[in-house]
Each structure stands twice: as structure tokens, then as C-alpha cells.
Amino acid sequence: MVIGEALVDVVASPAGPIEHPGGSPMNVAYGLGRLGVSTALLTSLGDDARGGAIEAHLRRAGVELLPGSKSAARTASATATLAADGSATYDFDVSWDLPAVTPAHLPKVLHTGSIATFLAPGATAVRALLEQSHRECLVTYDPNIRPALLGSQAQARNIFEDLVPLTDVVKLSDEDAAWLYPGVSLEAAAGRILTLGAGLAVVTRGGEGSLLATPATQLFIPAIRSTVADTIGAGDSYMAALIYGLLSRRTEGLGRDVLTSIGQTASKAAAITVRRPGANPPTAAELSADLDETGLDEAALAEAG
């Protein structure tokens, strides 16, 4: 089960604006569906053309849109501006509210993140769901920081750190880490998250790879080199594949070999996604084929402590 915003990314192109379904939690739900994971999304859409496009997009990946998800006055949007390297910045038109919901059945994994965990009034409902669920299922969290929507840095960090004890796995980008913990190393930022109660902290560094840390182990996983169309949805594809790996190996703990495997898998998912425009994550078959072709071995991994 994924809880969080779904919106339309509006991307400028030579032919005019192109709209892609987006929103970090929606992208994670879609990525999980593409990987064959039975997934449902609780979100806030308008009963409009954009909301219908997002619902159809989810349906194509087999993702269920949960009741109460079509309650907004209009579907939110984010206008993406692409830099020469394919990276994107966003201007948001978004509001976030969510009716109080008690799931009939708890999932194996509950994922949330991004605007949905910070923006009132919906953030209150998200926190309530985490409080109900965190002792009964694996909770994953990606804050996906959007400074323009978050108010003061201190307030946003307090909200983030208040949620971490209700989670098991936290993934953030190096930009998220630098904004939340300015002047602090990525290793120290991951350590802070573990101290707050998470069992696994992951920090992604784009083309520089990712750091996976538990109280017992820290590993650096190299990025997979890829021709970049744009970076839209790359972090969300990484998150979906990370959850996919955790589900696949959930009985094996979080030892070095398991972290290596799930980190490599998530890196491959991100590399596939940046090769094509928009948030277009891989299927399980594509991910398996790419893993086979890459052939990274243990010697390519540098242990960070």
C-alpha cells in the first residue's frame, strides 16, 4: 500500500508542453505494479481529465486506486523545467488533503513520502495511518524534499524526524540529506536516521551511486552508467525496486549480501528509467535482463565502514 500525492508533471518540449502522470508516491506505486507487486494507492485526485489519466496510468500497471482517492477539487500539477543534463526542477500547483481511513487489511509493506508527509491538512491523516500500522507491517519512507512547499527548514526537519521512528526503511537523495542536515556528511546523516529508529537508511547520489546503512553495516553501491533522457522518476524507480528487493528477500535479514543485492537492483532500475522520458520504470523482465547484462561483481563494491 502506498499513501501520498499523485499529480501531473507538465514538461516543456519543442512541440509544446507534454503531460506525464507523476508525484513521487504515485510513481513508486506504478513502479511496484510494473514489477509485479500487488499494489494499492491511497491519494487525492480531482474528478477531472488529469485525474482520469492518472487512474488509467495506474490501471495499466495493475495498481488499485483505493476508495476515497478521488476527493480533490482538481488534480494537482507540477511544471518541470529540464536542465541540459536532464535534471528537473519543479513549480507546484498542489493541495493535499486525505479523509481519515482505516485499512481493512494491513499490507506487507506500507510506503509513504514526499509532499504528503509534510503538507497540511493531509499530512495529519498520513501520520495517523503510520501510527496504526508501523508495528504490524514494514514501513518505508522517502521524504523527497520539495523546499518550495515546506516552509522553514527547521519545521520540515522536525516533521521528518517525528515520522522516522514510525518507519523501518528511509530513503533520501543527497540533495534531501544536504537540505535536512546542512554541512553533515552523508554517512552521518544516515547515522542520524538510524539513531531515530529506522533499521535501514539509504542515501542516493545520482550518477555517483548510493549508500545503504544499517546499525551493523554501511555499503556503497556504484551507479550504473546510462545515457540520460531525463531524471524524472529515477529516485522513485530506485525506491520501488528497493521495496521489491526487500519483499523478495524479507526473510533473509539485512546482512551485507542482501544489502548488496537490493542496492544493485535499485540502481539498475534507476538507470533504466533515466534512459527514457518521464517516470517510466522497468518491468521485472527488463530489470532482470539489465542485471544480467551489467555483470557487476563484488570487487566493484567499496565498503564504507
Backbone as a ProteinNet text record, in pm:
[ID]
protein_1_A
[PRIMARY]
MVIGEALVDVVASPAGPIEHPGGSPMNVAYGLGRLGVSTALLTSLGDDARGGAIEAHLRRAGVELLPGSKSAARTASATATLAADGSATYDFDVSWDLPAVTPAHLPKVLHTGSIATFLAPGATAVRALLEQSHRECLVTYDPNIRPALLGSQAQARNIFEDLVPLTDVVKLSDEDAAWLYPGVSLEAAAGRILTLGAGLAVVTRGGEGSLLATPATQLFIPAIRSTVADTIGAGDSYMAALIYGLLSRRTEGLGRDVLTSIGQTASKAAAITVRRPGANPPTAAELSADLDETGLDEAALAEAG
[TERTIARY]
84.7	0	88.5	56.3	128	30.6	76	-4.6	70	5.2	70.3	15.1	74.7	18.7	38.8	-57.5	-49.6	-80.2	-2.5	-20.9	23.9	11.7	55.2	182.9	290.2	411.9	393.3	407.3	398.1	540.4	586.3	724.7	727.8	807.2	821.2	895.9	854	921.8	914.3	994.7	987.8	848.6	771.4	637	530.8	574.6	479.7	479.5	403.4	401.1	350.1	417.8	376.7	345.2	233.1	192.4	218.8	280.3	304.7	242.4	175.7	135.9	259.5	248	363.4	323.6	415.6	403.2	483.6	573.9	664.8	593.2	494	428	355.9	290	223.6	325.6	441.2	545	594	606.9	650.1	545.1	417.9	310.7	312.9	326.1	330.8	452.9	568.5	688.7	673.5	608.9	584.5	490.1	385.9	295	366.3	453.4	530.1	620.4	664.2	749.8	670.3	537.6	454.4	412.9	434.1	394.4	249.1	166.5	27.5	24.2	-27.1	-11.3	-141.9	-168.3	-282.3	-232.2	-296.2	-257.7	-373.4	-345.4	-439.6	-387.4	-465	-417.4	-533	-513.6	-617.1	-616.1	-713.9	-727.7	-856	-858.6	-982.8	-1057.9	-1188.7	-1270.1	-1267.9	-1150.1	-1127.9	-1042.8	-1010.4	-937.5	-800.1	-731.8	-599.5	-609.2	-710	-729.6	-760.5	-841.8	-873.5	-750.7	-661.7	-539.2	-448.7	-440	-358.2	-417.9	-550.3	-615.4	-592.5	-602.5	-578.8	-433.2	-341.9	-198.6	-172.4	-229.7	-213.8	-273.2	-391.1	-459	-373.4	-300.6	-216.4	-104.6	-65.4	35.9	-26.4	-159.7	-226.9	-239.8	-225.5	-233.1	-377.9	-424.3	-559.9	-563.4	-658.9	-681.9	-784.9	-745.6	-831	-947.2	-1059	-1173.3	-1132.8	-1192.3	-1158.1	-1050.2	-994.9	-882.6	-924.4	-1054.4	-1098.6	-1182.5	-1118.6	-1190.6	-1146.6	-1047.6	-995.3	-1080.2	-1072.7	-1144.2	-1082.8	-951.8	-884.5	-757.3	-708.9	-585.8	-466	-371.9	-253.8	-160.9	-71.9	24.7	159	263.1	398.2	459.3	501.9	566.3	715.8	767.6	908.8	990.2	1102.8	1198	1323.3	1360.9	1475.2	1602.5	1709.9	1841.7	1909.8	2026.7	2097.7	2136	2158.2	2196.7	2077.3	1954.6	1835.1	1773.5	1838.6	1781	1663.5	1571.2	1447.2	1427.8	1374.5	1324.4	1174.8	1100.5	955.2	892.3	781.7	695.1	558.8	511.3	395.6	266.5	158.1	22	-47	-41.3	-84.2	-146.4	-251.3	-304.4	-314.1	-316.4	-311.8	-404.2	-506.4	-597.7	-632.2	-667.9	-696.9	-799.1	-905.4	-1002	-940.7	-989.9	-943.4	-981	-883.1	-904.3	-839.1	-908.2	-850.5	-852.7	-735.4	-734.2	-802.4	-879.6	-945.8	-842.9	-735.7	-628.8	-495.3	-401	-270	-186.5	-110.7	-25.8	103	182.3	315	406.5	387.8	467.3	373.9	395.8	327	433	416.9	513	446	519	470.6	589.1	557.5	665.6	623.5	724	714.7	618.7	552.3	464.9	361.2	314.1	204.9	237	364.9	401.4	429.9	429.7	460.6	344	263.7	167.9	35.3	-5.2	-134.2	-246.4	-365.7	-403.3	-379.8	-347.6	-338.9	-229.6	-122.1	-11.3	-55.7	-157.4	-207.5	-267.7	-341.8	-401	-293.6	-187.9	-77.6	-11	17	80.5	-8	-138.4	-229.8	-223.6	-214.3	-204.4	-73.7	35.2	162.5	155.9	92.8	80.1	0	-104	-185.9	-109.8	-17	36.2	179.2	260.2	404.2	450.5	372.2	413.3	369.2	286.6	226.7	281.2	346.6	399	526.2	600	721	680	734.7	703.4	826.8	810.7	918.4	881.1	983.3	958.7	1065.2	1019.7	1107.9	1059.9	1129.9	1080.8	1077.6	1164.7	1161.9	1138.2	1230.6	1214.8	1185.9	1081.2	1046	1044.9	1159.1	1170.3	1063.6	1020.5	924.5	790.7	762.8	633.2	640.6	759.8	778.8	794.1	792.8	812.4	957	978.8	1115.2	1183.8	1316.2	1394.1	1379.7	1381.2	1372.4	1238.4	1131.1	999.5	990.6	1040.5	1035.3	1119.8	1237.4	1321.4	1252.8	1184.7	1112.2	1002.8	929.8	825.4	888.2	997.5	1067.5	1113.8	1180.7	1236.6	1127.7	1011.7	898.9	839	851.9	797.1	893.1	1022.8	1120.4	1100.3	1071.1	1051.3	933.3	843.4	730	762.1	888.9	928.2	1037.7	1059.4	1167.2	1278.5	1242.2	1337.5	1315.6	1423.2	1416	1514.1	1463	1547.2	1541.9	1656.3	1658.6	1774.5	1763.8	1871.1	1977.4	2092.8	2196.4	2148.8	2064.2	2009.2	1914.5	1832.4	1746.7	1831.4	1936	2021	2088.4	2137	2204.1	2107.8	1981.9	1883.1	1840	1819.9	1778.6	1892	2014.5	2129.2	2246.9	2237.2	2343.2	2478.3	2580.7	2715.7	2749.8	2657.7	2677.8	2707.2	2800.5	2831.5	2712	2709.6	2600.5	2600.2	2718.5	2727.8	2669.3	2699	2646	2495	2445.9	2301.3	2231.6	2289.4	2232.7	2236.4	2346.4	2356.6	2251.3	2220.8	2117.3	1982.5	1951.6	1824.2	1816	1926.7	1928.3	1910.7	1971.4	1957.2	1812.3	1739.4	1598.6	1508.2	1560.1	1481.6	1463.2	1501.7	1492.4	1593.5	1561	1653.5	1744.3	1706.5	1785.5	1771.6	1884.4	1887.7	1961.6	1901.7	1959.4	1971.7	2090.6	2111.1	2159.5	2080.6	2118.2	2196.1	2289.8	2376.5	2375.3	2260.1	2251.4	2354.5	2432	2532.9	2651.5	2655.7	2767	2736.6	2617.9	2588	2500.7	2499.2	2413.2	2479	2440.2	2488.2	2374.2	2396.7	2299.2	2359.7	2286.8	2341.9	2240.8	2287.8	2213.4	2298	2246.1	2331.1	2458.5	2461.7	2577.7	2666.7	2613.9	2684.9	2661.3	2765.3	2749	2812.7	2736.6	2787.3	2766.4	2864	2847.3	2823.6	2716	2680.2	2703.2	2788.8	2812.1	2687.2	2675.1	2566.9	2595.9	2490.6	2504.2	2504.6	2607.7	2618.6	2508.8	2450.8	2337.2	2326.9	2286	2254.8	2127.2	2131	2021	1929	1800.5	1697	1648.2	1608.7	1584.4	1585.2	1585.3	1594	1459.3	1351.3	1219.1	1185.7	1154.7	1112.6	1223.9	1350.5	1459.9	1466.8	1455	1457	1339.2	1224.5	1105.9	1120.3	1183.5	1211.2	1307.9	1408.4	1500.5	1422.9	1331.5	1254.3	1166.7	1098.7	1012	1093.6	1209.6	1293.2	1352.9	1380	1427.4	1321	1195.9	1086	1070.6	1078.7	1070.5	1177.9	1300.2	1407.6	1383.9	1334.2	1305.4	1195.6	1093.9	988.4	1042.4	1127.3	1180.7	1269.4	1336.3	1432.9	1400.1	1269.6	1227.9	1260.9	1284.2	1316	1466.6	1547.8	1692.6	1766.6	1694.5	1761.8	1827.4	1913.7	1978.7	2130.3	2181.9	2326.5	2387.9	2520.3	2593.4	2551.3	2535.9	2499.9	2361.2	2266.5	2131.4	2132.2	2201.7	2209.9	2273.7	2377.5	2442.6	2344.2	2270.6	2176.5	2065.4	2002.2	1890.3	1940.2	2059.5	2114.9	2147.4	2205.3	2233.7	2105	2003.9	1876.9	1814	1814.7	1757.2	1835.3	1967	2048.5	2018.3	1997	1963.9	1829.1	1733.8	1601.7	1611.6	1690.1	1707.6	1777.1	1876.9	1949.8	1859.9	1772.3	1677.7	1583.2	1537.1	1437.6	1492.9	1617.1	1670.3	1696.5	1696.8	1718.3	1599.3	1481.5	1361.6	1285.6	1211.9	1148.3	1040.8	1028.7	923.6	953	857.8	871.3	825.1	917	885.6	973.2	933.3	1018.3	1015.8	1110.8	1118.6	1016.4	989.6	919	1019.6	968.9	1058.5	1145.9	1089.1	1166.5	1278.7	1248.8	1352.5	1461.2	1420.6	1516.9	1607.6	1550.1	1631	1728.4	1683.4	1770.8	1884.7	1855.9	1960.1	2060.4	2013.5	2103.9	2198.9	2146.8	2229.1	2336	2299.4	2392.6	2503.7	2476.9	2571.1	2692.4	2665.9	2776.2	2865.1	2811.6	2892.8	2928	3045	3083.2	3123.9	3156.4	3186.4	3303.7	3397.9	3514.4	3477.8	3359.8	3318.5	3258.8	3242.8	3177.9	3284.3	3268.4	3357.2	3282.4	3331.2	3264.1	3302.1	3196.9	3218.9	3219.3	3278.3	3285.7	3229.4
-118.6	0	123.8	217	343.1	454.9	549.4	664.3	790.1	875.2	1000.9	1061.3	1174.1	1253.6	1190.9	1218.2	1187.7	1317.2	1348.2	1473.2	1456.2	1562.2	1561.6	1644	1583.6	1657.1	1719.5	1850.6	1922.1	1956.8	1896.8	1911.1	1985.9	2093.4	2168.7	2085.2	2096.4	2028	2118.5	2090.8	2172	2173.6	2068.8	2059.5	2119.6	2173.8	2227.7	2143.5	2182.8	2108.8	1966.3	1874.1	1733.5	1696.4	1628.9	1591.7	1443.7	1416.7	1279.5	1263.2	1151.7	1124.3	1122.4	1183.1	1191.4	1202.3	1255.7	1255.8	1139.6	1165.2	1060.7	935.2	944.1	820.6	748.2	824.8	760.7	687.4	751	685.7	557	558.4	436.8	327.2	363.1	264.6	207.3	293.5	249.3	159.4	200	118.4	-18.4	-27.3	-157	-241.8	-178.4	-251.8	-307.4	-226.2	-272.4	-390.6	-396.1	-505.9	-628.8	-621.9	-737.2	-747.4	-640	-639.8	-594.7	-670.7	-632.4	-504.4	-395.3	-262.7	-183.9	-108.5	-16.9	120.2	225.5	363.2	437.6	505.1	597.9	737.9	820.1	951	1049	1164	1266.5	1321.7	1280.6	1325	1403.2	1488	1550.2	1459.4	1479.9	1405.9	1483.3	1482.9	1562.3	1482.2	1544.2	1471.2	1426.5	1512.5	1474.7	1360.5	1366.2	1256.8	1126.8	1134.8	1015.5	959	1046.4	999.6	926.9	979.7	913.9	778.8	773.5	647.1	542.5	583.3	489.2	444.4	536.3	505.5	398.7	416.3	318.1	183.3	188	64.6	-17.6	50.5	-22.3	-100	-56.7	-129.7	-225.1	-233.6	-322.9	-266.8	-134.5	-72.3	-32.6	-69.2	-36.2	103.2	185.6	315.7	296.9	325.4	294.1	392.4	347.4	435.4	558.3	672.7	798.3	875.9	818.8	882	986.6	1001.1	1099.7	1206.7	1276	1369.5	1514	1541.7	1677.3	1758.8	1891.2	1979.1	1972.3	1956.2	1939.5	1858.7	1797.1	1719.4	1812.7	1787.2	1871.2	1857.1	1956.9	1952.3	2006.2	1968.8	2020.8	2048.8	2172	2207.6	2183.3	2093.3	2053.8	2132.1	2187.7	2253	2168.1	2125.6	2035.9	2114.7	2078.6	2135.2	2056.4	2104.6	2039.2	1895.5	1865	1728.7	1636.7	1687.5	1606.7	1615.8	1684.1	1700.3	1796.9	1783.3	1860.2	1939.6	2062.5	2139.8	2160.7	2186.4	2182.9	2307.5	2350.2	2454.2	2389.7	2389.2	2307.8	2388.3	2326.1	2371.2	2254	2251.9	2132.4	2168.9	2099.6	2098.5	1951.7	1926.6	1787.2	1768	1689.2	1650.9	1504.8	1439.4	1297.1	1265.5	1193.5	1156.6	1057.2	1058.5	960.7	820.3	733.2	599.2	497.5	389	275	155.8	108.9	-1.1	-126.1	-191.5	-315.2	-424.4	-425.5	-524	-451.8	-481.6	-420.3	-492.9	-418.7	-480.8	-534	-604.2	-644	-522.2	-427.2	-304.9	-186.3	-82.8	44.4	148.8	216.4	318.7	455.4	556.7	694.3	785.8	913.6	1008.7	1136.6	1220.3	1342.6	1443.2	1521.7	1629.9	1579.4	1457.4	1402.7	1394.3	1385.6	1372.8	1507.9	1615.5	1748.6	1846.6	1837.5	1942.6	1919.6	2016.4	2009.6	2038.9	1982.7	1902	1751.5	1709.1	1565.9	1495	1566.6	1503	1444.2	1504	1451.8	1313.4	1293.2	1162.2	1059	1101.9	1009.2	963.2	1057.2	1019.5	923.1	948.7	860.1	718.6	705.1	572.4	503.7	578.9	519.9	474.1	553.4	514.2	385.6	368.8	247.5	125	146	35.4	-4.9	83.3	60.5	-60	-106.9	-226.4	-356	-343	-460.7	-488.8	-393.3	-415.9	-334.5	-364.3	-290.7	-154.1	-46.9	88.6	149.5	196.6	261.5	406.7	494.1	638.5	706.9	790.5	874.2	1018.3	1105.2	1241.7	1325.2	1293.9	1359.7	1510.8	1576.6	1714.7	1811.1	1891.7	1998.6	2129.5	2198.8	2314.3	2421	2442.6	2549.2	2527.7	2402.6	2370.8	2346.2	2358.1	2304.6	2408.6	2536	2632.9	2633.1	2652.9	2662.8	2526.6	2529.8	2406.8	2339.2	2418.1	2360	2289.8	2350.8	2289.6	2160.1	2162.9	2043.1	1930.8	1964.6	1860.8	1801.1	1883.4	1831.5	1733.8	1767.6	1677.7	1546.7	1557.2	1438	1350.2	1411.1	1331.6	1277.3	1339.9	1288.6	1163.9	1153.6	1037.7	918.6	945	836.1	723.2	750.1	638.3	548.1	593.5	512.3	432.8	434.8	370.3	267	183.5	84	115.4	170.7	199.6	343.9	422.9	561.3	577.3	629.4	657.7	806.6	869.6	1009	1031.6	1136.5	1170.9	1251.4	1267.3	1350.5	1494.8	1541.5	1676.7	1687.1	1583	1580.4	1586.4	1504.3	1497.9	1632.3	1697.5	1826.5	1933.4	1925.9	2025.7	2001.1	1874.8	1842.4	1859.5	1824.4	1825.3	1898.4	2030.3	2104.2	2089.8	2069.7	2058.1	1924.4	1828.4	1696.5	1596	1504.7	1403.4	1310.6	1245.8	1152.7	1037.7	991.7	883.5	925.9	1049.8	1099.1	1120.2	1167.3	1183.4	1048.6	946	811.3	761.9	790.6	751.6	817.2	943.5	1012.9	944.6	904.3	837.5	703.8	631.4	504.5	528.2	632.7	665.1	695.4	755	787.5	664.4	550.9	428.7	349	401.8	322.9	209.4	99.2	-13.1	-9.3	67.5	81	224.2	291.2	425.4	418.5	473.7	472.4	616.2	651.8	784.1	765.9	815.6	804.7	927.9	908.3	1017.1	1028.9	999.1	1009	921	982.7	906.9	863.7	902.3	864.3	742.6	683	562.1	588.9	495.5	508.6	443.7	495	444.4	372.3	248	171.9	145	183	172.3	110.7	18.9	-35.6	-10.1	-38.6	-21.1	-104.6	-211.8	-300.4	-282.3	-224.7	-225.6	-97	-50.6	53.5	6.3	17.1	-23.3	89.2	106.8	196.5	112.5	141.7	69.5	161.6	124.3	210.8	228.1	343.9	365.8	289.7	262.9	201.3	312.3	319.5	425.6	411.5	525.2	520.6	651.9	645.2	766	826.4	956.8	1020.6	1095.3	1054.1	1133.2	1240.9	1202.8	1294.5	1212.1	1281	1211.6	1203.3	1239.3	1236.9	1094.2	1078	948.2	850.9	890.9	796.2	754.4	852.3	819	733.4	755.6	675.7	533.8	517.2	382.4	309.6	382.7	324.4	276.8	362	327.1	205.1	200	85.8	-42.7	-35.6	-155.9	-194.8	-96.2	-126.6	-203.9	-157.9	-229.6	-369.5	-377.6	-507.2	-602.6	-551.9	-635.4	-676.3	-583.3	-615.9	-721.4	-712.2	-813.3	-948.7	-947.2	-1073.1	-1145.2	-1067.5	-1127.9	-1097.2	-1082.5	-1032.9	-1127.9	-1255.2	-1349.2	-1361.1	-1285.9	-1305.4	-1201.3	-1105.2	-1002.1	-898.5	-816.3	-706.7	-715.1	-834.5	-852.9	-792.3	-797.9	-733.3	-786.5	-918.6	-976.1	-930.8	-926.6	-883.2	-735.6	-651.8	-510.5	-489	-565.1	-555.3	-587.2	-695.2	-738.4	-636.5	-590.5	-498.5	-361.2	-321.9	-194.3	-196.4	-305.9	-319	-318.4	-390.8	-397.2	-258.1	-183.4	-49.6	43.4	31.1	113.4	84.6	-41.7	-77.6	-18.8	-22.4	33	181.9	255.1	397.4	420.5	338.6	354.4	330.8	232.4	207.2	325.5	379.8	487.3	613.6	650.8	776.3	766.9	647.5	633.1	678.7	690.6	722.5	836	915	1035.3	1002	1092.2	1078.1	967.5	950.1	846	713.6	643.6	521.9	408.5	346.1	248.2	113.1	25.6	-104.1	-204.5	-302	-422.3	-516.2	-619.8	-718.4	-785	-811	-874.2	-782.4	-653.5	-558.6	-547.8	-545.5	-533.3	-655.5	-772.7	-894.7	-897.6	-857.7	-856.9	-758.6	-642.1	-542.7	-588.8	-653.8	-708.3	-810.4	-897.9	-999.7	-938.7	-830.6	-770.8	-692.1	-640.1	-547.9	-619	-727.7	-810.1	-745.3	-660.1	-609.7	-723.6	-719.3	-823.2	-759.8	-841.8	-796.6	-699.8	-713.9	-627.9	-483.3	-464.4	-328.5	-252.3	-318.9	-257.4	-210.5	-89.4	-37.5	-30.5	-98.8	-97	32.3	98.5	229.8	220.4	119.3	109.6	-20
0	0	0	-91.3	-100	-66.4	16.6	56	15.2	-64.7	-99.6	-226.4	-264.2	-372.6	-509.8	-596.7	-739.3	-812	-912.9	-985.7	-1129.7	-1206.8	-1345.6	-1357.1	-1412	-1445.3	-1583.3	-1592	-1719.1	-1761.5	-1871.9	-1915.4	-2047.9	-2054.6	-2178.7	-2281.8	-2408.7	-2518.6	-2641.7	-2745.2	-2866.7	-2928.8	-2905.6	-2961.6	-2869.4	-2755.3	-2658.1	-2532	-2429.9	-2303.7	-2320.9	-2253.6	-2252.3	-2108.1	-2087	-1952.4	-1926.6	-1812.1	-1766.8	-1627.9	-1600	-1461.2	-1371.6	-1252.1	-1165.1	-1018.9	-941	-795.4	-741.6	-648.3	-601.9	-552.6	-461.6	-417.5	-531	-620.2	-734.1	-820.4	-843.8	-923.6	-857.8	-725.6	-655.4	-669.9	-653.5	-671.2	-812	-911	-1050.8	-1074.3	-1018.6	-1034	-972.8	-856.9	-794	-878.1	-931.1	-1018.4	-1139.6	-1201.3	-1318.1	-1282.3	-1157.1	-1113.1	-1068.9	-1081.9	-1049.7	-905.4	-828.1	-687.3	-677	-607.5	-585.6	-502.2	-561.7	-502.6	-509.2	-402.6	-398.7	-357.2	-409.8	-381.2	-317.5	-206.3	-144.5	-169	-241.4	-282.4	-284.9	-350.5	-361.5	-503	-583.6	-722.1	-739.4	-840.9	-881.3	-976.8	-983.9	-1080.4	-1211.7	-1275.5	-1395.6	-1493.1	-1606.9	-1711.3	-1663.1	-1588.7	-1538.4	-1437.8	-1350.5	-1256.5	-1328	-1432.9	-1511.5	-1579.7	-1627.6	-1692.9	-1593.9	-1471.1	-1368.7	-1331.2	-1316.5	-1281.8	-1390.3	-1517.4	-1627.5	-1629.7	-1601.8	-1595.6	-1489.1	-1371.5	-1264.6	-1302.2	-1365.8	-1402.6	-1499.2	-1588.3	-1684.9	-1615.6	-1496	-1418.8	-1318.1	-1316.8	-1223.5	-1083.7	-1068	-935.4	-905.8	-787.8	-745	-683.9	-725.9	-663.8	-553.5	-429.4	-315.4	-301.1	-245.3	-221.1	-139.9	-172.4	-106.7	-177.9	-286.1	-355.9	-458.7	-485.9	-585.1	-515.1	-419.8	-334.5	-351.8	-435.3	-450.1	-547.5	-532.8	-625.4	-764.3	-772.2	-900.9	-878.6	-984.2	-977.1	-977.6	-888.4	-873.8	-994.3	-1008.9	-1118.6	-1073.2	-1147.1	-1124.3	-1259.7	-1282.8	-1408.7	-1395.5	-1478.6	-1471.1	-1574.1	-1528.9	-1617.6	-1622.3	-1744.2	-1759.2	-1787.2	-1718.1	-1743.9	-1855	-1898	-2008.6	-1977	-1848.8	-1810.7	-1787.8	-1811.8	-1793.3	-1655.7	-1561.9	-1429	-1435.1	-1338.9	-1343.4	-1215	-1230.4	-1117.7	-1139.1	-1028.8	-1035.9	-975.3	-1037.8	-983.5	-959.7	-834.2	-797.1	-788.5	-831.4	-804.9	-736.4	-602.6	-531.3	-397.2	-363.5	-227.7	-186.9	-56.1	-10.4	108.2	86.7	193.4	173.3	280.7	275.3	382.3	346.9	450.5	548.2	671.7	770.5	723.1	714.4	659.6	751.8	777.5	847.5	751.8	705.2	609.2	664.6	579.4	621.7	649.2	571.5	588.8	575.4	663.8	653.7	549	470.7	368.4	430	348.8	394.2	405.3	311.5	311.9	295.8	375.8	360.7	328.2	215.1	173.1	169.9	213.6	200.8	178.3	152.4	135.1	67.9	48.2	-28.3	34	-49.6	-4.9	94	74.2	155.1	302.8	337.7	478.9	545.3	466.5	519.1	509.8	405.3	372.3	444	526.2	594.5	494	519.4	635.5	616.6	493.6	467.5	543.1	577.1	649	781.9	843.7	971.2	953.1	843.2	815.7	783.2	712.9	682.4	811.5	900.3	1027.2	1105.7	1106.6	1179.6	1123.5	992.1	931.3	969.5	974.6	1016.3	1161.7	1246.5	1387.2	1402	1318.6	1323	1272.7	1179.7	1100.6	1130.8	1191.6	1186.1	1266.1	1361.1	1436.2	1367.5	1265.3	1201.8	1062.5	1000	865.3	845.6	740.5	706.7	651.8	707.8	663.3	597.5	473.5	401	376.2	371.2	368.1	282.8	189.5	108.4	119.7	194.2	213.2	85.7	-11.8	-142.9	-126.7	-61.2	-15.8	-131.2	-114.7	-208.6	-129.3	-118.9	-28.7	-50.6	-174.2	-202	-132	-90	-29.8	120.1	178.6	313.5	423.2	393.5	499.5	545.6	675.1	726.4	728.6	715	719.2	854.5	961.1	1096	1116.3	1069.5	1085	1005.3	881.4	797.5	857.6	910.6	971.6	1093.6	1171.3	1286.8	1244	1137.3	1087.1	1041	964.7	915.6	1031.2	1128.6	1237.9	1329.8	1330.1	1407.5	1343.7	1209.6	1138.7	1135.6	1134.9	1119.5	1220.3	1349.3	1443.4	1408.1	1319.9	1276.5	1150.9	1107.4	982.9	1006.5	905.7	910	811.1	695.8	588.4	543.4	540.9	493.9	379.2	267	150.4	121.3	106.4	64.9	-30.7	-110.3	-202.5	-129.4	-193.4	-132.4	-119.1	-213.3	-201.4	-81.3	-60.4	59.2	185.2	189.5	308.3	335	227.4	244.8	292.8	249.9	293.2	437.2	472.5	609	709.5	666.4	756.9	690.7	677	607.3	676.5	594.3	646.8	707.4	700.7	760.5	649.5	671.6	571.4	549.5	433	404.2	504	541.9	639.3	774.2	814.1	941	933.6	817.6	801.1	810.7	744.8	755.1	899.4	967.9	1107.8	1195.1	1167.9	1243.1	1224.7	1101.1	1071.5	1145.7	1149.5	1222.6	1372.3	1423.7	1565.9	1601.8	1507.2	1530.4	1528.6	1480.1	1489.2	1363.3	1247.5	1124.2	1128.2	1059.5	1053	932.5	828.4	706.9	657.6	636	578.6	445.7	342.2	208.3	160.3	109.7	52	-90.6	-187	-327.4	-370.4	-466.3	-511.8	-663.3	-725.3	-870.5	-937.9	-1028.7	-1102.1	-1020.6	-892.4	-804.7	-718.6	-733.7	-658.6	-537.5	-444.2	-326.1	-205.4	-89.2	39.1	107.8	152.7	230.1	366.9	472	606.5	701.4	783.7	896.7	1021	1140	1258.7	1255	1172.6	1169.2	1046.9	937.4	809.6	732.8	661.8	561.2	432.1	321.7	190.9	91.3	1.4	-112	-236.9	-307.9	-429.9	-549.4	-643.4	-759.7	-843.4	-907	-1002.8	-1131.2	-1205.8	-1336.8	-1441.2	-1521.9	-1621.3	-1725.1	-1763.8	-1854.4	-1930.8	-2056.7	-2133	-2075.5	-2047.8	-1975.9	-2072.2	-2075.4	-2142.7	-2048.4	-1928	-1816.9	-1688.5	-1575.8	-1447.3	-1376.1	-1444.8	-1382.9	-1339.1	-1212.8	-1160.7	-1129.8	-1148	-1124.7	-978.1	-887.1	-745.3	-703.9	-767.2	-735.5	-788.2	-905.6	-955.3	-863.4	-813.2	-716.1	-593.4	-543	-423.7	-449.1	-563.4	-594.4	-600.8	-665.4	-676.2	-541.8	-456.4	-321	-243.8	-251.3	-185.5	-244.7	-375.7	-446.4	-393.1	-376	-323.5	-179.7	-99.2	41.1	51.6	-32.6	-33.6	-77.3	-178.8	-232.9	-131.7	-44	47.4	192.6	222	353	467.9	438.9	547	571.3	495.3	499.2	581.9	642.6	719.4	629.8	689.8	616.4	629.3	606.6	604.2	479.2	471.9	362.5	225.9	211.8	81.7	36.8	131.2	96.2	57.8	134.3	100.7	-35.8	-65.9	-196.4	-308	-291.4	-394.6	-416.9	-308.7	-327.2	-372.1	-330.7	-376.4	-523.4	-572.2	-715.4	-796.8	-748.9	-820	-830.7	-720.6	-722	-814	-815.1	-904.1	-1050.4	-1084.6	-1222.3	-1262.8	-1170.8	-1201.6	-1233.7	-1155	-1181.7	-1315.2	-1345.9	-1472.1	-1592.7	-1584	-1693	-1709.2	-1597.8	-1602	-1666.3	-1637.1	-1691.8	-1841.9	-1897.3	-2041.2	-2124.7	-2062.4	-2138.3	-2071	-2147.5	-2092.7	-1989.4	-1890.1	-1790.9	-1691.3	-1598.5	-1495.3	-1555.3	-1619.3	-1694.8	-1642.1	-1530.2	-1463.9	-1535.1	-1500	-1567.8	-1518.3	-1603.9	-1561	-1495.2	-1431.6	-1370.4	-1476.6	-1594.3	-1701.2	-1748.7	-1764.9	-1805.6	-1699.7	-1576.8	-1468.3	-1461.8	-1479.6	-1478	-1594.4	-1712.4	-1829.6	-1810.2	-1756.2	-1735.3	-1631.5	-1527.7	-1427.7	-1489	-1574.4	-1636.7	-1726.3	-1795.8	-1890.7	-1822.7	-1701.8	-1640.4	-1583.1	-1511.5	-1463.6	-1358.5	-1272.5	-1162.1	-1067.9	-1013.5	-918.8	-785.5	-690.6	-555.3	-553	-644.3	-646	-677.5	-737.2	-773	-655	-542.7	-426.5	-327.2	-279.2	-175.6	-44.5	54.4	184.1	257.1	311.9	373	525.4	579.1	724.8	773.5
[MASK]
+++++++++++++++++++++++++++++++++++++++++++++++++++++++++++++++++++++++++++++++++++++++++++++++++++++++++++++++++++++++++++++++++++++++++++++++++++++++++++++++++++++++++++++++++++++++++++++++++++++++++++++++++++++++++++++++++++++++++++++++++++++++++++++++++++++++++++++++++++++++++++++++++++++++++++++++++

